[in-house]
PDB file of C-alpha atoms in Angstrom:
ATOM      1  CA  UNK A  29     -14.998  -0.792  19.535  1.00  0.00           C
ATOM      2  CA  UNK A  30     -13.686  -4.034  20.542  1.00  0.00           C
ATOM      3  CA  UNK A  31     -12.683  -5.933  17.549  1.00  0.00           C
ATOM      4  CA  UNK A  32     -13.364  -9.524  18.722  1.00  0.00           C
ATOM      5  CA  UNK A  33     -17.201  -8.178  18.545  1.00  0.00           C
ATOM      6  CA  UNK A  34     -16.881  -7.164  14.787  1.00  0.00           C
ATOM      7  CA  UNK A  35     -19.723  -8.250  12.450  1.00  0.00           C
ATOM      8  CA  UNK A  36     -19.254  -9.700   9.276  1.00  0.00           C
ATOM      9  CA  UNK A  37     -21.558  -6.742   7.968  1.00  0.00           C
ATOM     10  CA  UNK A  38     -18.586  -4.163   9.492  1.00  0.00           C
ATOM     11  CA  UNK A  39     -16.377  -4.399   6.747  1.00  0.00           C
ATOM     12  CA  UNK A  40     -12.744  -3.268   7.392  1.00  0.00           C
ATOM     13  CA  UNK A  41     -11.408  -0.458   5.467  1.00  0.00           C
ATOM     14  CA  UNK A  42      -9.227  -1.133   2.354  1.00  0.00           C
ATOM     15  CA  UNK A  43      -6.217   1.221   1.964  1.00  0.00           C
ATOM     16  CA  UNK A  44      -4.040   2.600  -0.727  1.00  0.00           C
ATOM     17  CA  UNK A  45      -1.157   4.330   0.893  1.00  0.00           C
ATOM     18  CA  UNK A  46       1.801   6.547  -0.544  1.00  0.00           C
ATOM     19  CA  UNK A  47       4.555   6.367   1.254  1.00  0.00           C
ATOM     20  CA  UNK A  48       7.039   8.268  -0.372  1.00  0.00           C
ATOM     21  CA  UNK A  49      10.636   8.948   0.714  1.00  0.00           C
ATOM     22  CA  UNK A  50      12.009   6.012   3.744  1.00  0.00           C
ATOM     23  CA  UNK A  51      12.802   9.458   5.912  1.00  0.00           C
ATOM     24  CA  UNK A  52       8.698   9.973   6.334  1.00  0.00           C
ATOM     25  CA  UNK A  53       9.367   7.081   9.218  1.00  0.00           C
ATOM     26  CA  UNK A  54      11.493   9.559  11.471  1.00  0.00           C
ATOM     27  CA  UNK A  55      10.304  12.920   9.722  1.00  0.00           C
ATOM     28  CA  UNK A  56       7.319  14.876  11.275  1.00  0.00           C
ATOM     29  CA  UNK A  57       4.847  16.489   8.837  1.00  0.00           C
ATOM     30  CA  UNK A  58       1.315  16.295   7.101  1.00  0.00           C
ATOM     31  CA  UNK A  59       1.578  12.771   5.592  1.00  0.00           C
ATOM     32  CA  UNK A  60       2.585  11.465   8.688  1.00  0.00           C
ATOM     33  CA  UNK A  61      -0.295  13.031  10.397  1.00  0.00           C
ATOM     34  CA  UNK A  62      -2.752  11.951   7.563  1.00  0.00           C
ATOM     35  CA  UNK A  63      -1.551   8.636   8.198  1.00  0.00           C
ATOM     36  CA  UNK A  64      -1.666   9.006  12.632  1.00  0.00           C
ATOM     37  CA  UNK A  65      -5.520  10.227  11.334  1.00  0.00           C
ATOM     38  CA  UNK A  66      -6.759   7.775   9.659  1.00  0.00           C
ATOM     39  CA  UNK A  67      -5.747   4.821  11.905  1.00  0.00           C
ATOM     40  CA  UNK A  68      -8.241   7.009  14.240  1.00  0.00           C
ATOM     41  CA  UNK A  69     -11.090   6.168  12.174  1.00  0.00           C
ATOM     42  CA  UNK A  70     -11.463   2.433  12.221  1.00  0.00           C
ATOM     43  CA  UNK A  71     -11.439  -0.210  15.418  1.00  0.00           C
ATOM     44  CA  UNK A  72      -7.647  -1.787  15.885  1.00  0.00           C
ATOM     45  CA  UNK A  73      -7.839  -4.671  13.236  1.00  0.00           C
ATOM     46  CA  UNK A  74      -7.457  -8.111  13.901  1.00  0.00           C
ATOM     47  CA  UNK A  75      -4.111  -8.195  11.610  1.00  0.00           C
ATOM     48  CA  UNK A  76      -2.699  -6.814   8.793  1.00  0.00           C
ATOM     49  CA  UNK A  77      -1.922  -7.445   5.184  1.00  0.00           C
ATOM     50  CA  UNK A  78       0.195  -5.692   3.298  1.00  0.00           C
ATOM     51  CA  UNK A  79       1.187  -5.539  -0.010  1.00  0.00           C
ATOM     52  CA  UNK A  80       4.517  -3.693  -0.317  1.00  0.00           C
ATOM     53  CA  UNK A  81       5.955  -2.197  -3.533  1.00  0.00           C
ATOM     54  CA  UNK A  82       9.412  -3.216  -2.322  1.00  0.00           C
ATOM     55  CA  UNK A  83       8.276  -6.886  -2.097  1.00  0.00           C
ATOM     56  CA  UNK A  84       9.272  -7.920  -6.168  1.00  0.00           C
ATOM     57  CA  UNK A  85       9.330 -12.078  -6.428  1.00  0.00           C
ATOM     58  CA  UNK A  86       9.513 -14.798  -8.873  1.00  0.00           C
ATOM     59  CA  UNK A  87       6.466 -16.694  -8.139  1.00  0.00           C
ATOM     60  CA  UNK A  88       3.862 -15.121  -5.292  1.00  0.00           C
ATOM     61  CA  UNK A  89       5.199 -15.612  -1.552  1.00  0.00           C
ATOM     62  CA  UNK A  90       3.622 -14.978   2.158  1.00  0.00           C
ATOM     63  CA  UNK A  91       5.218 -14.383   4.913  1.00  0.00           C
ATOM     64  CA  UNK A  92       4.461 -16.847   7.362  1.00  0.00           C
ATOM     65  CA  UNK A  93       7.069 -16.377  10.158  1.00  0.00           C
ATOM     66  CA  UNK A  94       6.436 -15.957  14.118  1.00  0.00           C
ATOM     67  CA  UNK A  95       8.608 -12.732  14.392  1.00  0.00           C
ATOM     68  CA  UNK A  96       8.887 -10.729  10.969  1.00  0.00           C
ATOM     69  CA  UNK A  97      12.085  -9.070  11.217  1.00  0.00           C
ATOM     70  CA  UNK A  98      12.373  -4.999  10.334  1.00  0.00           C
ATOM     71  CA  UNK A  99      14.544  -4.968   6.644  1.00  0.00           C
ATOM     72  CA  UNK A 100      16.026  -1.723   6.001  1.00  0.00           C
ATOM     73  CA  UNK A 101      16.016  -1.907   2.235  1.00  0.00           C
ATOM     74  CA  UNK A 102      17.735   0.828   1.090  1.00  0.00           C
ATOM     75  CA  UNK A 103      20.955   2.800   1.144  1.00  0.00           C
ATOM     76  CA  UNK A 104      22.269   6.243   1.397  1.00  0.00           C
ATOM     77  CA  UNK A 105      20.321   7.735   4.642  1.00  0.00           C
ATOM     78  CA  UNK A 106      20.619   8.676   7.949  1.00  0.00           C
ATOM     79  CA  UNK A 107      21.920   6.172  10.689  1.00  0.00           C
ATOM     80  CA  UNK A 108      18.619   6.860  12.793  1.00  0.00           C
ATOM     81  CA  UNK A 109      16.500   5.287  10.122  1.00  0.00           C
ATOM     82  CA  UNK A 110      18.612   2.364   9.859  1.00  0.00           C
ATOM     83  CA  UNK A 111      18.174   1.796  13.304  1.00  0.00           C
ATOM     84  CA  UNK A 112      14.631   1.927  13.298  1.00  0.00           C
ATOM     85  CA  UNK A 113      13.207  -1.246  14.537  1.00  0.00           C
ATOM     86  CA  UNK A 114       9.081  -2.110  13.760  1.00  0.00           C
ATOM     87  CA  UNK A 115       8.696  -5.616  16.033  1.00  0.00           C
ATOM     88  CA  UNK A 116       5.215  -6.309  14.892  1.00  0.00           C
ATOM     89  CA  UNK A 117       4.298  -9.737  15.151  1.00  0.00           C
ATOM     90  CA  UNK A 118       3.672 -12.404  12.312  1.00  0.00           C
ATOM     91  CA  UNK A 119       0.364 -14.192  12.158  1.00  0.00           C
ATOM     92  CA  UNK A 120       1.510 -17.647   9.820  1.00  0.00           C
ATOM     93  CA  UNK A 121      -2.494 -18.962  10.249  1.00  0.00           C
ATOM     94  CA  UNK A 122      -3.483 -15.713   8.218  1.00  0.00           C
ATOM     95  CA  UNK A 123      -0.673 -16.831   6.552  1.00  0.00           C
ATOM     96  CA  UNK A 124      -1.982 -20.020   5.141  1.00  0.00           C
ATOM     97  CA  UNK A 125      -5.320 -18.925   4.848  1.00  0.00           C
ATOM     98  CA  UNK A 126      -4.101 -16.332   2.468  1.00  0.00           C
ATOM     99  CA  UNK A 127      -2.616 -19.510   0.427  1.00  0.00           C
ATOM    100  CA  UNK A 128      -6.227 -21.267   0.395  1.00  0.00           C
ATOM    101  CA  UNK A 129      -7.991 -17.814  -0.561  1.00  0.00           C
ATOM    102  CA  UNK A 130      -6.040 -17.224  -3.592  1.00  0.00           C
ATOM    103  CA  UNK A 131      -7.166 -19.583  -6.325  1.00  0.00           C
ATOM    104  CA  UNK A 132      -5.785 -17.702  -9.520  1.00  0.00           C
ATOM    105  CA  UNK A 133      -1.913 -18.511  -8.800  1.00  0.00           C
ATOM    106  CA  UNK A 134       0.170 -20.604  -6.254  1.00  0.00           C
ATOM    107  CA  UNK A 135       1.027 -18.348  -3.238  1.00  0.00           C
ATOM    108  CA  UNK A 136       3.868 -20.190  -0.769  1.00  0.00           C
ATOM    109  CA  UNK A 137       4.873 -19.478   2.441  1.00  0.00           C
ATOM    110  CA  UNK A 138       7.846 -17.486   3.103  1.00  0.00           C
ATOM    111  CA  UNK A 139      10.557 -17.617   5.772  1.00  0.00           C
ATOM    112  CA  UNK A 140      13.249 -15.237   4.865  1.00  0.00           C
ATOM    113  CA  UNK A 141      11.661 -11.419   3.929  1.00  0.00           C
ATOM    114  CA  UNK A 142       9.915  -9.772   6.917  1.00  0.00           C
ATOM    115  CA  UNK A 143       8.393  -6.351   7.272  1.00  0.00           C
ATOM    116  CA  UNK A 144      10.728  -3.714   4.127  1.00  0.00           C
ATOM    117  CA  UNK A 145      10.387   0.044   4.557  1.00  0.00           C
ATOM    118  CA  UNK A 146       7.087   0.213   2.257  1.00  0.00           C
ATOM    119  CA  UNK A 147       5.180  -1.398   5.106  1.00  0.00           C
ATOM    120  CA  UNK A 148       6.843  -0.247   8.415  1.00  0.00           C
ATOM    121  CA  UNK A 149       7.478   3.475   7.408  1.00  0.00           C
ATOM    122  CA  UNK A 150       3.648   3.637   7.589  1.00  0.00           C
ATOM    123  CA  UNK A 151       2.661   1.556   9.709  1.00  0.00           C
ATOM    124  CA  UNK A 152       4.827   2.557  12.829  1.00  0.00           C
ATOM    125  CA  UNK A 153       2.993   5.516  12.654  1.00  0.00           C
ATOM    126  CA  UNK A 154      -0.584   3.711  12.433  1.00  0.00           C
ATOM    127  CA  UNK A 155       0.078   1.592  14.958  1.00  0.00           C
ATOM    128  CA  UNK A 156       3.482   3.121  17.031  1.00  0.00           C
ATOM    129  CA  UNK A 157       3.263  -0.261  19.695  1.00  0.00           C
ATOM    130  CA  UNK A 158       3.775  -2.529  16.681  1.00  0.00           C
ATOM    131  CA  UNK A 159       1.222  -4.858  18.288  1.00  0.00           C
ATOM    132  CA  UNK A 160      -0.765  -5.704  15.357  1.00  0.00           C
ATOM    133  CA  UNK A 161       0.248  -8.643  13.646  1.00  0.00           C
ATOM    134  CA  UNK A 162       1.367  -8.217   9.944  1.00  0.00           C
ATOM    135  CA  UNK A 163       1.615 -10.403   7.024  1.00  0.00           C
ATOM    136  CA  UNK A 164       3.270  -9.294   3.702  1.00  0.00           C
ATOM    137  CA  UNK A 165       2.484 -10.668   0.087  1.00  0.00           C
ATOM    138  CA  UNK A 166       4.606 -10.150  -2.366  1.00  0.00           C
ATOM    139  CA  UNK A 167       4.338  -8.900  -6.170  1.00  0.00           C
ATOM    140  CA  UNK A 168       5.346 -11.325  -8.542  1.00  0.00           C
ATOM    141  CA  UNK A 169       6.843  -9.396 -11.477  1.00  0.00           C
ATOM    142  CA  UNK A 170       6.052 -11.573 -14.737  1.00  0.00           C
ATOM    143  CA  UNK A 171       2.419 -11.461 -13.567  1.00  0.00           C
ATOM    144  CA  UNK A 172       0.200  -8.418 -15.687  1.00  0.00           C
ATOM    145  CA  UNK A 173      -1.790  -5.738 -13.959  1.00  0.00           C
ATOM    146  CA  UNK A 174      -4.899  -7.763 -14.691  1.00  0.00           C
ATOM    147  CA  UNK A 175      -3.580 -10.837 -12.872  1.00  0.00           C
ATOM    148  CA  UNK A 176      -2.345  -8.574  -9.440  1.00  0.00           C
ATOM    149  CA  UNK A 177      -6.441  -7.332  -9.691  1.00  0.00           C
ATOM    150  CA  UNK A 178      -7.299 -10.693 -10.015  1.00  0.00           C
ATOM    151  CA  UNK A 179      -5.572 -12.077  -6.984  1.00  0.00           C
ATOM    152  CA  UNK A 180      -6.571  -9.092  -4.996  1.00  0.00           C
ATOM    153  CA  UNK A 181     -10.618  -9.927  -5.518  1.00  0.00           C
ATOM    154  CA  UNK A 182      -9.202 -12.926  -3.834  1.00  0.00           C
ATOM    155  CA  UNK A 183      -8.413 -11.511  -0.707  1.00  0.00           C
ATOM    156  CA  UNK A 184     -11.419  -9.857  -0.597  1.00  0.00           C
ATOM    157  CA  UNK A 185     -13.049 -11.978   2.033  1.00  0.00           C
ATOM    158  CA  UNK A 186     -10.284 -10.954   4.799  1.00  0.00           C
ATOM    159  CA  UNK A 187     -11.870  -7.542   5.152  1.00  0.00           C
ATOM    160  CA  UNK A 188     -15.334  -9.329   6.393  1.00  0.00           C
ATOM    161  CA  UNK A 189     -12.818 -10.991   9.561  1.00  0.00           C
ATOM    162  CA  UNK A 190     -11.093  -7.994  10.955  1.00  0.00           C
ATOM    163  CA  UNK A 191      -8.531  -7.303   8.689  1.00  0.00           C
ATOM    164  CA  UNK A 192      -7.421  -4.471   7.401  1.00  0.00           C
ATOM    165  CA  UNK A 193      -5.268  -4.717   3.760  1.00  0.00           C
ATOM    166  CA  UNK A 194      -2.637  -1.901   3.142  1.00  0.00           C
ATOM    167  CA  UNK A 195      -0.880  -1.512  -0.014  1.00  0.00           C
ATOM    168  CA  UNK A 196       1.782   0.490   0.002  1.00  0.00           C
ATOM    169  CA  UNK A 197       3.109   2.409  -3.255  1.00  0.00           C
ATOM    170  CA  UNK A 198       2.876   5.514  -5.259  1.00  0.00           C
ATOM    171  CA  UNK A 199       1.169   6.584  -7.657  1.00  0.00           C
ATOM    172  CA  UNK A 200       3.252   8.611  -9.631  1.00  0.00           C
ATOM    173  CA  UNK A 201       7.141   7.459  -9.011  1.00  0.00           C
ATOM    174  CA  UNK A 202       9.683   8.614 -10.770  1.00  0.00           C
ATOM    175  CA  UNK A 203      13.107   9.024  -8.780  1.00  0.00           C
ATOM    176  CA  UNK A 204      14.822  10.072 -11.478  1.00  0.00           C
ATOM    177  CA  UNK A 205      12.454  13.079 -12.275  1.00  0.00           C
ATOM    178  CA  UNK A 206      12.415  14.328  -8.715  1.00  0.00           C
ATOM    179  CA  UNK A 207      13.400  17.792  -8.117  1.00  0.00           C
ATOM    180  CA  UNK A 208      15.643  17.065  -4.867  1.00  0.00           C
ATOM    181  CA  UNK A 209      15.492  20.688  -4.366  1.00  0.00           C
ATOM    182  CA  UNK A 210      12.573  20.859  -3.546  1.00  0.00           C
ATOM    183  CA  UNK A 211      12.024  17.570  -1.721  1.00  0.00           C
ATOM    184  CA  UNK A 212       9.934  18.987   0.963  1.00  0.00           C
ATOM    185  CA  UNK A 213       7.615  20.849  -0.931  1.00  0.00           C
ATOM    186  CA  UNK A 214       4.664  20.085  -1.971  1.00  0.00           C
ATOM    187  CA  UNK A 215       4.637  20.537  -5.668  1.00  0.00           C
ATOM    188  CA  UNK A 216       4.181  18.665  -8.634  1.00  0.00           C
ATOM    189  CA  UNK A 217       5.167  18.851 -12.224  1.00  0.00           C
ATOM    190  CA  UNK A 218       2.587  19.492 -15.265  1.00  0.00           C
ATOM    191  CA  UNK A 219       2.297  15.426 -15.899  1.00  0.00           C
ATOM    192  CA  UNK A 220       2.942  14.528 -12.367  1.00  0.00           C
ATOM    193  CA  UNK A 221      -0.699  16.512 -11.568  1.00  0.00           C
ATOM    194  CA  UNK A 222      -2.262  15.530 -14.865  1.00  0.00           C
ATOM    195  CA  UNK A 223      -1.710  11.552 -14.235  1.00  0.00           C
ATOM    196  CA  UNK A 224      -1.996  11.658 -10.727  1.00  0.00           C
ATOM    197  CA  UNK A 225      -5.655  12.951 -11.589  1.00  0.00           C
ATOM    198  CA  UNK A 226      -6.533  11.066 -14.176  1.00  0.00           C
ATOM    199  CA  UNK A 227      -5.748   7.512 -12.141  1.00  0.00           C
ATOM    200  CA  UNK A 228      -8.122   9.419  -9.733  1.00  0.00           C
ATOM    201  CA  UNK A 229     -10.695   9.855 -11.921  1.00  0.00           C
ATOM    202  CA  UNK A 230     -10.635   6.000 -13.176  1.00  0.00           C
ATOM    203  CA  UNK A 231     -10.965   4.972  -9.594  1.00  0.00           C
ATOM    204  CA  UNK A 232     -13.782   7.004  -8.941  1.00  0.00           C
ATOM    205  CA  UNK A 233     -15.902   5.845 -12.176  1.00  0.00           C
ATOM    206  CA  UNK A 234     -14.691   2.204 -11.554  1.00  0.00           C
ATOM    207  CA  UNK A 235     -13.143   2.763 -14.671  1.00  0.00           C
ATOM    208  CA  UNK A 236     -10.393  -0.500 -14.298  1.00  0.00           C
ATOM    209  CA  UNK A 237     -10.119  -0.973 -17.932  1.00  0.00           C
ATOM    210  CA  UNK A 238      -7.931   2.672 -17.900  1.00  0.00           C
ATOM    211  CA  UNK A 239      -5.807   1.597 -14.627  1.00  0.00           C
ATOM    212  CA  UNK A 240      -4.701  -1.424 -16.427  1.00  0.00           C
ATOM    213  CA  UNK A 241      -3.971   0.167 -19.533  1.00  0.00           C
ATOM    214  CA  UNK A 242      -1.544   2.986 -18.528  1.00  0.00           C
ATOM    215  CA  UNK A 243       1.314   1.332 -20.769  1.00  0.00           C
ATOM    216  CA  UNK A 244      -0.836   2.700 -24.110  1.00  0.00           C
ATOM    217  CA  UNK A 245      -1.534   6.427 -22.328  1.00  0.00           C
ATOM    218  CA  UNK A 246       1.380   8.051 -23.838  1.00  0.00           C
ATOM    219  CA  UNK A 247       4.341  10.056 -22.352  1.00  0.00           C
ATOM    220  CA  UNK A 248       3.378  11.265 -19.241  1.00  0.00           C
ATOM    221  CA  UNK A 249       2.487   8.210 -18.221  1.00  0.00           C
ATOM    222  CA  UNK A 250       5.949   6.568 -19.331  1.00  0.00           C
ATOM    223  CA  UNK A 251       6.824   9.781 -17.161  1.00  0.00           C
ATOM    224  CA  UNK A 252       5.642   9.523 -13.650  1.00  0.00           C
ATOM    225  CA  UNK A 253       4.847   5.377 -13.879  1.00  0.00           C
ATOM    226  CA  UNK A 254       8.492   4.905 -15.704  1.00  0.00           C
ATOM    227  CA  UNK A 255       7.848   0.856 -13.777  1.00  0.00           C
ATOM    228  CA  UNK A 256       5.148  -0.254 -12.239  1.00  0.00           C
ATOM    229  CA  UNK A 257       6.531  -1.748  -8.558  1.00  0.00           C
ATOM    230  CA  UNK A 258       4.667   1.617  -6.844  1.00  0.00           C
ATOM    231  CA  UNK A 259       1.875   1.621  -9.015  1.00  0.00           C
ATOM    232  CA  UNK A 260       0.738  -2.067  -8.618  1.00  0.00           C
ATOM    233  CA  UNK A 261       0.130  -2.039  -5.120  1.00  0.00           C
ATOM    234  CA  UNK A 262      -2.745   0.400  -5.794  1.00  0.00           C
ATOM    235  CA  UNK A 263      -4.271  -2.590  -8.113  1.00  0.00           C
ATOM    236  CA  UNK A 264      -4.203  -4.505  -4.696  1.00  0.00           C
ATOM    237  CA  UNK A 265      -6.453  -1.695  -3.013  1.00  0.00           C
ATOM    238  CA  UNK A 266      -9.073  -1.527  -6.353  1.00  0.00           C
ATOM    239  CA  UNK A 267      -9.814  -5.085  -6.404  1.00  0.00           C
ATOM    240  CA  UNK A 268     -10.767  -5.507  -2.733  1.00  0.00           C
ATOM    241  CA  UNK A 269     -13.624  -3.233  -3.480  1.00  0.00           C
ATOM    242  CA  UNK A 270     -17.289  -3.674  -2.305  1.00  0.00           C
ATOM    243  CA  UNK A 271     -20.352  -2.660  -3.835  1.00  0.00           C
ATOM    244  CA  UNK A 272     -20.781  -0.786  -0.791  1.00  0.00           C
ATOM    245  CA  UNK A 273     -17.809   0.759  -0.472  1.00  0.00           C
ATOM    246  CA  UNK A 274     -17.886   4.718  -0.647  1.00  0.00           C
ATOM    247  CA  UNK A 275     -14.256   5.669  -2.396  1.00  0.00           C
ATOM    248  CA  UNK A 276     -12.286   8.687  -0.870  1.00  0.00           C
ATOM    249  CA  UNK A 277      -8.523  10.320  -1.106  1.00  0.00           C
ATOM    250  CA  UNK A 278      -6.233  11.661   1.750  1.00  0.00           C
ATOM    251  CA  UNK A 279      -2.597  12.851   1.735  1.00  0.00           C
ATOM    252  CA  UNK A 280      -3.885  13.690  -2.107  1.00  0.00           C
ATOM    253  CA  UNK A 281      -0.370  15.844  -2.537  1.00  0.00           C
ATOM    254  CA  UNK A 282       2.925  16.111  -5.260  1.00  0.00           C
ATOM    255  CA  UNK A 283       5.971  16.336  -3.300  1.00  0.00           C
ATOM    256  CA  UNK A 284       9.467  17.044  -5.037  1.00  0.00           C
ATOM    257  CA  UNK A 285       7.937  16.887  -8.321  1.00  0.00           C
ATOM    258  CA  UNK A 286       7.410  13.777  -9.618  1.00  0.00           C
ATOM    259  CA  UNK A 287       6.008  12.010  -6.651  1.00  0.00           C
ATOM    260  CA  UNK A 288       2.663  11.879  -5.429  1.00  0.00           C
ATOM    261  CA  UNK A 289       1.178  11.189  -1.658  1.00  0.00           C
ATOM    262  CA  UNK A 290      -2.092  10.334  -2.808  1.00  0.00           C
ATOM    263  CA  UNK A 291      -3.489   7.649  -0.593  1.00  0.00           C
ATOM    264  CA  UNK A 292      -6.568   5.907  -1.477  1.00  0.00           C
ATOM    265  CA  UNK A 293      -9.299   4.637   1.420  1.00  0.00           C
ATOM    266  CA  UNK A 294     -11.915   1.800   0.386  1.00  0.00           C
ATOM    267  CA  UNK A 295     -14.561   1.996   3.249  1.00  0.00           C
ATOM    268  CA  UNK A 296     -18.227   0.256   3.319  1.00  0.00           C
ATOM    269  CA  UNK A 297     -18.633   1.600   6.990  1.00  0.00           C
ATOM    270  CA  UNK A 298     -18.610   5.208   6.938  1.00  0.00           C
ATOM    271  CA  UNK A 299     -20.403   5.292  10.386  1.00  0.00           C
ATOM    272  CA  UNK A 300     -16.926   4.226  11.929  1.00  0.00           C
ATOM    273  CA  UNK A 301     -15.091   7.425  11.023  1.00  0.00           C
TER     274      UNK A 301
END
């Protein structure tokens, strides 16, 4: 489908995705294929927003340059990843639209950041030409989980004008629980599995009351959402919902332990998978 003839009753997709260890970018196996899959589903959007969980501000911030350039945020890995380039372009109207669509707090236009490994670990294997044009928002950290949902309903509206949202996280994230081991496994602790679930569960029965209060859940939540940077993204996903969306999960596995895959896919348009 061409996407300059998408209706305003076509609503774009909303998605959740895990994206786990930086090495998934140059690593071949089933997440990266879950990801290659779904991008199969839905017409090539107009642009895309993401909302990274390695994107942590004072204040809210846009990016709003021409050229968005590829940050390799991270430290200890192989020199192929660092050399990884994702030359997507910006879009700064989308941009400053995203400033006048967000009512709730003061969102300026950034200069500086440019595409971290939360959005182009996934998205280089969405869209491998890097010809979509991204914009990232970032996550300002003295905001609560209510106000992140409350700035997502916000954006809302961009999924009626051909653009598809991404937030990029996990849902259960504890680095300091993984079993390195067993890395590239797919397995899962007892509370891993159990929270992982549950968060599931509260998505499914709208249930947003629970997804804001994991802080009062007790120890396996302090367990496998030890902070909230990978968790918060998925707010981003849960407040761009429609009535009409139908809800469903992909890449649903534990790897290494204590992380989880789980991607989440928002999608009023099932007739376009």
């Amino acid at each position: 489908m061409d996407t300059d003839k998408i209706q305003k009753s076509e609503i774009f997709p909303s998605l959740f995705l895990g994206h786990g260890s930086p090495m998934n970018a140059i690593e071949e196996n089933e997440f990266v294929e879950g990801l290659r899959n779904v991008s199969k589903t839905f017409p090539e959007p107009k642009a895309i927003l993401v909302i990274s969980a390695h994107w942590l501000t004072d204040g809210t911030f846009v990016t709003a340059m021409e050229h968005p350039p590829t940050i390799h945020d991270f430290g200890g890995f192989p020199k192929a990843l660092f050399e990884v380039q994702y030359p997507a372009p910006g879009n700064p109207s989308l941009a400053k639209e995203i400033q006048s669509l967000v009512k709730s707090q003061s969102v300026q236009l950034d200069y500086d950041w440019g595409l971290d490994h939360g959005t182009w670990s996934v998205l280089k294997h969405m869209y491998p030409r890097a010809n979509v044009p991204i914009v990232q928002l970032s996550m300002d950290y003295k905001l609560s989980i209510e106000k992140h949902f409350e700035i997502a309903k916000e954006l809302s509206p961009l999924r009626e004008q051909g653009i598809l949202i991404v937030a990029s996280g996990n849902i259960v994230h504890n680095l300091r629980m993984v079993a390195w081991d067993r890395l590239n496994e797919v397995y899962g602790f007892d509370w891993a599995l159990s929270v992982n679930q549950k968060v599931k569960d509260w998505i499914l029965s709208g249930d947003t009351q629970s997804l804001f209060s994991i802080r009062s859940k007790g120890k396996e939540f302090e367990w496998a959402i030890p902070t909230t940077e990978h968790y918060l993204p998925l707010l981003y996903t849960i407040g761009t919902q429609f009535p009409s969306d139908q809800i469903s999960f992909f890449n649903d596995k534990p790897v290494a332990g204590a992380l989880t895959m789980t991607s989440v896919r928002l999608d009023s348009n099932p007739q376009l998978n």
